[in-house]
mmCIF file of C-alpha atoms in Angstrom:
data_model
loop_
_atom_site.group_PDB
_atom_site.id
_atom_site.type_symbol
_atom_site.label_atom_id
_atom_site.label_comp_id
_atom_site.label_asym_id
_atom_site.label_seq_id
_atom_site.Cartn_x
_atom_site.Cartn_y
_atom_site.Cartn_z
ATOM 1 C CA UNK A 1482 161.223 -203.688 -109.720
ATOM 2 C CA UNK A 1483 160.920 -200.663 -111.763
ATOM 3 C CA UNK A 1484 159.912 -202.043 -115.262
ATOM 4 C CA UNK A 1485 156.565 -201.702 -115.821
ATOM 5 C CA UNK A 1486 156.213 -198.522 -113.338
ATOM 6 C CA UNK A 1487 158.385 -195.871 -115.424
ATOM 7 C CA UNK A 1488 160.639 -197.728 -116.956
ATOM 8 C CA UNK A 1489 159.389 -199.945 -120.089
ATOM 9 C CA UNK A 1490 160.240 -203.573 -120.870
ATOM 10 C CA UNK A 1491 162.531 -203.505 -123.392
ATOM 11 C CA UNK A 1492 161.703 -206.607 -125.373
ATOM 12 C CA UNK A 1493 157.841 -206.283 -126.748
ATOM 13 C CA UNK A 1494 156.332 -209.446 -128.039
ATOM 14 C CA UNK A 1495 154.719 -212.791 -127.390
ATOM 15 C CA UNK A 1496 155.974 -216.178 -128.980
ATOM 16 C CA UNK A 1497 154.367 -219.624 -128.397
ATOM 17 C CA UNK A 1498 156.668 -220.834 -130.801
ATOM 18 C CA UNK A 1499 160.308 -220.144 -131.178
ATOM 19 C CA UNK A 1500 160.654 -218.063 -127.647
ATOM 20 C CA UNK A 1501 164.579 -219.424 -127.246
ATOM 21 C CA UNK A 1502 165.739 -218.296 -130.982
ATOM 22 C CA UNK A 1503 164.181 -214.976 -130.142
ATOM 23 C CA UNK A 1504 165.300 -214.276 -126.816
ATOM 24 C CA UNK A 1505 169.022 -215.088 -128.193
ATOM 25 C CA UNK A 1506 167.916 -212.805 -130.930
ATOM 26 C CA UNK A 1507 166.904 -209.940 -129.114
ATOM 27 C CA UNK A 1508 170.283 -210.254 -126.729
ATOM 28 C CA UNK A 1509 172.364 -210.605 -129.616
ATOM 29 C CA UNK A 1510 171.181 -207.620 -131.499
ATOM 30 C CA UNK A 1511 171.044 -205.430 -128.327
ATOM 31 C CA UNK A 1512 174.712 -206.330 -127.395
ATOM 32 C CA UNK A 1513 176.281 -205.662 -131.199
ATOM 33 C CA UNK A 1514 174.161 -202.179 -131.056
ATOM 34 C CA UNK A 1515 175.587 -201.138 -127.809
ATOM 35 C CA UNK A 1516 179.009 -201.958 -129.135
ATOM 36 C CA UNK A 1517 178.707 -200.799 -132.868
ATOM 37 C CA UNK A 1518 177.145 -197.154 -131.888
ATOM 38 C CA UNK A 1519 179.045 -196.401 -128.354
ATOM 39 C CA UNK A 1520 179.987 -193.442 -129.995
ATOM 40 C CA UNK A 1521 176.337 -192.156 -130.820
ATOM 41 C CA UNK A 1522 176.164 -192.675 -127.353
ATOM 42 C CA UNK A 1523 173.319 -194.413 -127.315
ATOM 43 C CA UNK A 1524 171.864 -195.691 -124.019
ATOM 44 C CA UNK A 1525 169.221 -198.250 -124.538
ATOM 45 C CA UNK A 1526 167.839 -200.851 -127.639
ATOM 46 C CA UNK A 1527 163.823 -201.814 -127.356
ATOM 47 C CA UNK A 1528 162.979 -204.533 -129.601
ATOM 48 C CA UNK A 1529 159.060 -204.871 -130.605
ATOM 49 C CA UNK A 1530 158.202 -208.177 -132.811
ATOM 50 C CA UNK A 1531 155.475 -207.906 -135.346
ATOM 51 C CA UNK A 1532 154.126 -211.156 -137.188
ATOM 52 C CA UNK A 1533 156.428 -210.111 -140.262
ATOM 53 C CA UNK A 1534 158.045 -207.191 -139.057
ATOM 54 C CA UNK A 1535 160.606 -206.001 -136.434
ATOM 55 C CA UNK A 1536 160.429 -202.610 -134.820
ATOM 56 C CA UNK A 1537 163.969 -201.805 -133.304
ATOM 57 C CA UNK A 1538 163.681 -198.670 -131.180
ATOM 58 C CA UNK A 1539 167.342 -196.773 -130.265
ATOM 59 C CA UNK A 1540 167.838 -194.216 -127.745
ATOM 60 C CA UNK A 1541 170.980 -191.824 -128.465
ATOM 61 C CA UNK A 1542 172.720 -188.777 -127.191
ATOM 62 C CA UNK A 1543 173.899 -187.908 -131.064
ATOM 63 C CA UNK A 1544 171.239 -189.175 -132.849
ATOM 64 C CA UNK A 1545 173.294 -187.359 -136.465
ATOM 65 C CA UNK A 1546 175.672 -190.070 -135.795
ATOM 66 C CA UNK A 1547 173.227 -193.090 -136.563
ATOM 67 C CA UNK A 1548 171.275 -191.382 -139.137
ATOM 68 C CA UNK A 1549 173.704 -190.075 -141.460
ATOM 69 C CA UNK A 1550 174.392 -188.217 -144.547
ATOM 70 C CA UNK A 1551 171.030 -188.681 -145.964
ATOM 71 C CA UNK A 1552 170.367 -191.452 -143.718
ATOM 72 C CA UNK A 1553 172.642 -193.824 -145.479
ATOM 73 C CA UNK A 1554 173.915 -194.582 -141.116
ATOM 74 C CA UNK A 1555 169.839 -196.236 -140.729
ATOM 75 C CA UNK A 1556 170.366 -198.525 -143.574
ATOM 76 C CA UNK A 1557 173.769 -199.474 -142.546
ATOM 77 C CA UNK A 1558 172.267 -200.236 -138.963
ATOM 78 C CA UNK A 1559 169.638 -202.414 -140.854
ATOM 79 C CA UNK A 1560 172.063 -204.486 -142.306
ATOM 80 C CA UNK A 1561 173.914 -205.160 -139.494
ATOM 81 C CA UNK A 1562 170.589 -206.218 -137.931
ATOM 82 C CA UNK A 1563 169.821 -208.461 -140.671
ATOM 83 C CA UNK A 1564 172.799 -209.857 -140.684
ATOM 84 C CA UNK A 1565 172.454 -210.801 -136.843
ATOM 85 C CA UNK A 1566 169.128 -212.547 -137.400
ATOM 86 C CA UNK A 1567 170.549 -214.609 -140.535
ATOM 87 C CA UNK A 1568 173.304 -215.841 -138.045
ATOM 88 C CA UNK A 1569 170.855 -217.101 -135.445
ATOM 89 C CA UNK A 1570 168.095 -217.822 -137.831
ATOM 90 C CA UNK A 1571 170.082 -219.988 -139.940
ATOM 91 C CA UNK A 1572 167.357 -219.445 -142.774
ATOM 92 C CA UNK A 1573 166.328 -217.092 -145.698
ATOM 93 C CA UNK A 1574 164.572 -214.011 -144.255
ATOM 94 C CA UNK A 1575 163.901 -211.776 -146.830
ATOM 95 C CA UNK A 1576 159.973 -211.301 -146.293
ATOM 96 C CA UNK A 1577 161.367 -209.633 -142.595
ATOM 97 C CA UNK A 1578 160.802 -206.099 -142.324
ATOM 98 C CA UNK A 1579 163.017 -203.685 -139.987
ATOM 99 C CA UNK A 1580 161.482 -200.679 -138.951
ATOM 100 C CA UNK A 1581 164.466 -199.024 -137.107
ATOM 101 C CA UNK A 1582 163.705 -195.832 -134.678
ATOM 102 C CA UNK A 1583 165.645 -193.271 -133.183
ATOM 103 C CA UNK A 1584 165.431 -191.393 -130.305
ATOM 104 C CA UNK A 1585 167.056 -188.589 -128.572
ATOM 105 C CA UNK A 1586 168.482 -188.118 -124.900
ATOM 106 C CA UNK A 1587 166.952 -184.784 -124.215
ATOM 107 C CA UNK A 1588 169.212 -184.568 -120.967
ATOM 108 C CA UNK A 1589 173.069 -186.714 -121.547
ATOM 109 C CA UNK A 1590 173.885 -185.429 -117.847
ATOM 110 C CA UNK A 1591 170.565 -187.275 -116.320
ATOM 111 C CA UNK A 1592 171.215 -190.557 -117.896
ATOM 112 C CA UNK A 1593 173.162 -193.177 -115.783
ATOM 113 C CA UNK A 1594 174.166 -195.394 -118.915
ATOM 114 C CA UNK A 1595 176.093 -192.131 -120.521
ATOM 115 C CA UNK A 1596 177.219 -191.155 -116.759
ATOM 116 C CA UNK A 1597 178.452 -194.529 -115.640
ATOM 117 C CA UNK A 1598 179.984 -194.843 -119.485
ATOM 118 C CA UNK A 1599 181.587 -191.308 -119.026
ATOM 119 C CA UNK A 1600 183.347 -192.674 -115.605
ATOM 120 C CA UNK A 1601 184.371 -195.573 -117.098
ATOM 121 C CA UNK A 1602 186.320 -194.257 -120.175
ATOM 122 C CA UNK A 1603 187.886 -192.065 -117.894
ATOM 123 C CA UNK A 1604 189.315 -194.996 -114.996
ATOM 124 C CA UNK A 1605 190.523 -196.607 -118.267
ATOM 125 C CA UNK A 1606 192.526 -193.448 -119.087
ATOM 126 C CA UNK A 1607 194.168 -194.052 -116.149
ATOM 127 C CA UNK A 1608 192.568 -190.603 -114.330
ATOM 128 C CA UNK A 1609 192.263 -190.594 -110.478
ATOM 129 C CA UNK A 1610 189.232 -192.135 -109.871
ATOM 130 C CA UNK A 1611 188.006 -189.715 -106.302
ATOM 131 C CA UNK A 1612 188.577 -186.683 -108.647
ATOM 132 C CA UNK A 1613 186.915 -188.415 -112.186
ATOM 133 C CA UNK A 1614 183.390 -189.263 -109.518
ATOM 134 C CA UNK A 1615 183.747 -186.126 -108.058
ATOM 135 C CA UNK A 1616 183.522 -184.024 -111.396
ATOM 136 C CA UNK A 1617 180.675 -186.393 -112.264
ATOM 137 C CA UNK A 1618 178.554 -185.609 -109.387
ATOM 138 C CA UNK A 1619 179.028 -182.048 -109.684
ATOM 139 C CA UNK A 1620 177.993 -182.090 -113.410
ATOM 140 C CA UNK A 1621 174.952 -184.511 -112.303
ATOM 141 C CA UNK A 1622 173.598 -181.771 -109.930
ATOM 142 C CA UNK A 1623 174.556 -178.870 -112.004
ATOM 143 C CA UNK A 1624 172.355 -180.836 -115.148
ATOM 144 C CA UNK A 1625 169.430 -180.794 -112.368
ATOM 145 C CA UNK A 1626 169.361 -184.240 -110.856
ATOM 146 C CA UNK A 1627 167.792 -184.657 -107.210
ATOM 147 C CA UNK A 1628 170.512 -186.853 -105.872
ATOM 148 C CA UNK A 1629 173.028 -189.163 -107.474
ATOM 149 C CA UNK A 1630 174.804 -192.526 -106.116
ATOM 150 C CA UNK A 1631 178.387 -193.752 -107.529
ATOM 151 C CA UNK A 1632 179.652 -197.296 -106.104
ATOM 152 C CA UNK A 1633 183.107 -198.629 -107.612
ATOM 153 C CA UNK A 1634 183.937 -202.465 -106.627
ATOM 154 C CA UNK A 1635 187.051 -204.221 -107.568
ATOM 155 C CA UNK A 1636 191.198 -203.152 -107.479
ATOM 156 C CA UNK A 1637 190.061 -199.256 -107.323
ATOM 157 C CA UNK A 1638 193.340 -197.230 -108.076
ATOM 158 C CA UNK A 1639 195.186 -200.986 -109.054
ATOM 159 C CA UNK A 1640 195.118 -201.790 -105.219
ATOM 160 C CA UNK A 1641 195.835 -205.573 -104.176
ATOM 161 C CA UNK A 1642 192.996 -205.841 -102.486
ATOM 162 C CA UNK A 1643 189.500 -205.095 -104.091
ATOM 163 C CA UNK A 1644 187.329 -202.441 -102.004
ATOM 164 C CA UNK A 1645 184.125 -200.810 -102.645
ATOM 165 C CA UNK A 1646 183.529 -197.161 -102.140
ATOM 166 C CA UNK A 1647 180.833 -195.297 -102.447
ATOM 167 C CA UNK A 1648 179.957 -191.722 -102.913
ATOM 168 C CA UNK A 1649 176.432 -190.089 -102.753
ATOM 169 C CA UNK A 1650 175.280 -186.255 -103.056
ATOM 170 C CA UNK A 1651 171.115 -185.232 -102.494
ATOM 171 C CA UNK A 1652 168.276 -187.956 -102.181
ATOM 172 C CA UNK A 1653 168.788 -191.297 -103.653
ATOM 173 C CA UNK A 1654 165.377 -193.342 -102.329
ATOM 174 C CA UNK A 1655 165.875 -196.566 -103.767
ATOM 175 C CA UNK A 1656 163.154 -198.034 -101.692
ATOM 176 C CA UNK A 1657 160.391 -196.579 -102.857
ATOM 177 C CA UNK A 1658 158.886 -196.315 -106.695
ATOM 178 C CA UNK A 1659 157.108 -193.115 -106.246
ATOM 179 C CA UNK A 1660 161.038 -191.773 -107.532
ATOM 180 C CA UNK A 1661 161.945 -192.125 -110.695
ATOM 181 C CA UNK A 1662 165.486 -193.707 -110.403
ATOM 182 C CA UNK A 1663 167.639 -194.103 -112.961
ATOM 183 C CA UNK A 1664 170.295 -197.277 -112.783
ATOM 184 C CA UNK A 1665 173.392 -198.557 -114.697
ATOM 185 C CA UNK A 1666 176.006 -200.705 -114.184
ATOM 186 C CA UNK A 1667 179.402 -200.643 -116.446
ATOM 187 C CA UNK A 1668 182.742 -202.639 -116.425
ATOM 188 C CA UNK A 1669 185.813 -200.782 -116.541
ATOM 189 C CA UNK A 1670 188.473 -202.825 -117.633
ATOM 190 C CA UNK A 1671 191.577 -201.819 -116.335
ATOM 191 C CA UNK A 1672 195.219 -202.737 -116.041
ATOM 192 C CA UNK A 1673 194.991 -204.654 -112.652
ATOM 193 C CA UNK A 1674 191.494 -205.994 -113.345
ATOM 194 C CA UNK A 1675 187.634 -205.370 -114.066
ATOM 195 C CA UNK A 1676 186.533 -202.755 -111.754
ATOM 196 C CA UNK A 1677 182.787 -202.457 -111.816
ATOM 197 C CA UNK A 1678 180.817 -198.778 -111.988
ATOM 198 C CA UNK A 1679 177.246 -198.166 -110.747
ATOM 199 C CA UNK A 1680 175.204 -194.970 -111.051
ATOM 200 C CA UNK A 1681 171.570 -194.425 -109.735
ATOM 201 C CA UNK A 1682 170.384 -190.820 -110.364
ATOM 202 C CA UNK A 1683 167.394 -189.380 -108.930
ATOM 203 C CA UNK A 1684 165.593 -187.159 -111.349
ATOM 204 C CA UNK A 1685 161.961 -185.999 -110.649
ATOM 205 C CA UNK A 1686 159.041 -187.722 -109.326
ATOM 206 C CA UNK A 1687 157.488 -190.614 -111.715
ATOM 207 C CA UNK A 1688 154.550 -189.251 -112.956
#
């Protein structure tokens, strides 16, 4: 409901040919990049198609880690991109240009991908989960949030029987869209099962 109010679509382009190929392209490429730079902490991939050109648009906590000495972290990137779109392309594409961007969280604590991702590496380290949410929430507010919402669903704690449970601190209006809201949802895989992490955080009002 949000995209398009504050939050921007994150595939750009129009296709009258080829839509499939590029829609498994763009899902491809934005799965291996949330995988490959988890550590950069990066949050979201925006992919913008140009006749002959790609413009690939990252959004990181540590933005040193995907640069690089002397940028030599962007070019491996761009080879790991090209590499994608041979795979699916099945074809000789060296006329395709990569234009690769990144950009910086300016606040880690207001972003619910890097807070739901925080929670998560934690359940898998086997920490009490009421205590792991609980420090969350209290760094949320601290970093200046409004309100913040945590729901975990599944074998919480490696009961036998999955539960939800759901903890909230401030104003979390997820009915309106005057609020800029902030969602993400993250697996934690854990010894008894998947147990599934959602954050909304409620930063200022959408300008």
């Amino acid at each position: 409901m949000r995209v398009g109010e504050f939050i921007p679509w994150k595939s750009r382009w129009f296709s009258e040919k080829g839509f499939k190929d590029y829609l498994v392209e763009d899902i491809k490429i934005r799965k291996a990049l949330m995988e490959k730079l988890k550590l950069a902490g990066i949050v979201s991939v925006e992919i913008e198609r140009l006749p002959k050109s790609m413009v690939i648009t990252m959004t990181v906590s540590r933005p040193g880690v995907v640069i690089g000495r002397g940028g030599s972290g962007i070019e491996d990137v761009k080879r790991f991109v090209l590499d994608i779109i041979r795979e699916v392309r099945k074809k000789n594409i060296d006329d395709l240009k990569i234009d690769l961007r990144v950009n910086e969280v300016k606040n880690p604590e207001l972003s619910a991908h890097l807070v739901a991702s925080r929670i998560v590496s934690e359940l898998e380290r086997r920490m009490p989960h009421r205590r792991v949410v609980t420090k969350t929430i209290e760094r949320v507010m601290a970093g200046g949030a409004k309100g913040i919402k945590v729901v975990l669903g599944g074998r919480i704690g490696g009961a036998e029987i999955s539960r939800v449970e759901k903890f909230q601190e401030g104003s979390v209006p997820t009915q309106t869209l005057r609020e800029t809201i902030d969602y993400a949802q993250v697996p934690a895989l854990l010894k008894r099962g998947y147990v599934g992490v959602k954050v909304w955080i409620h930063k200022k009002e959408a300008d």
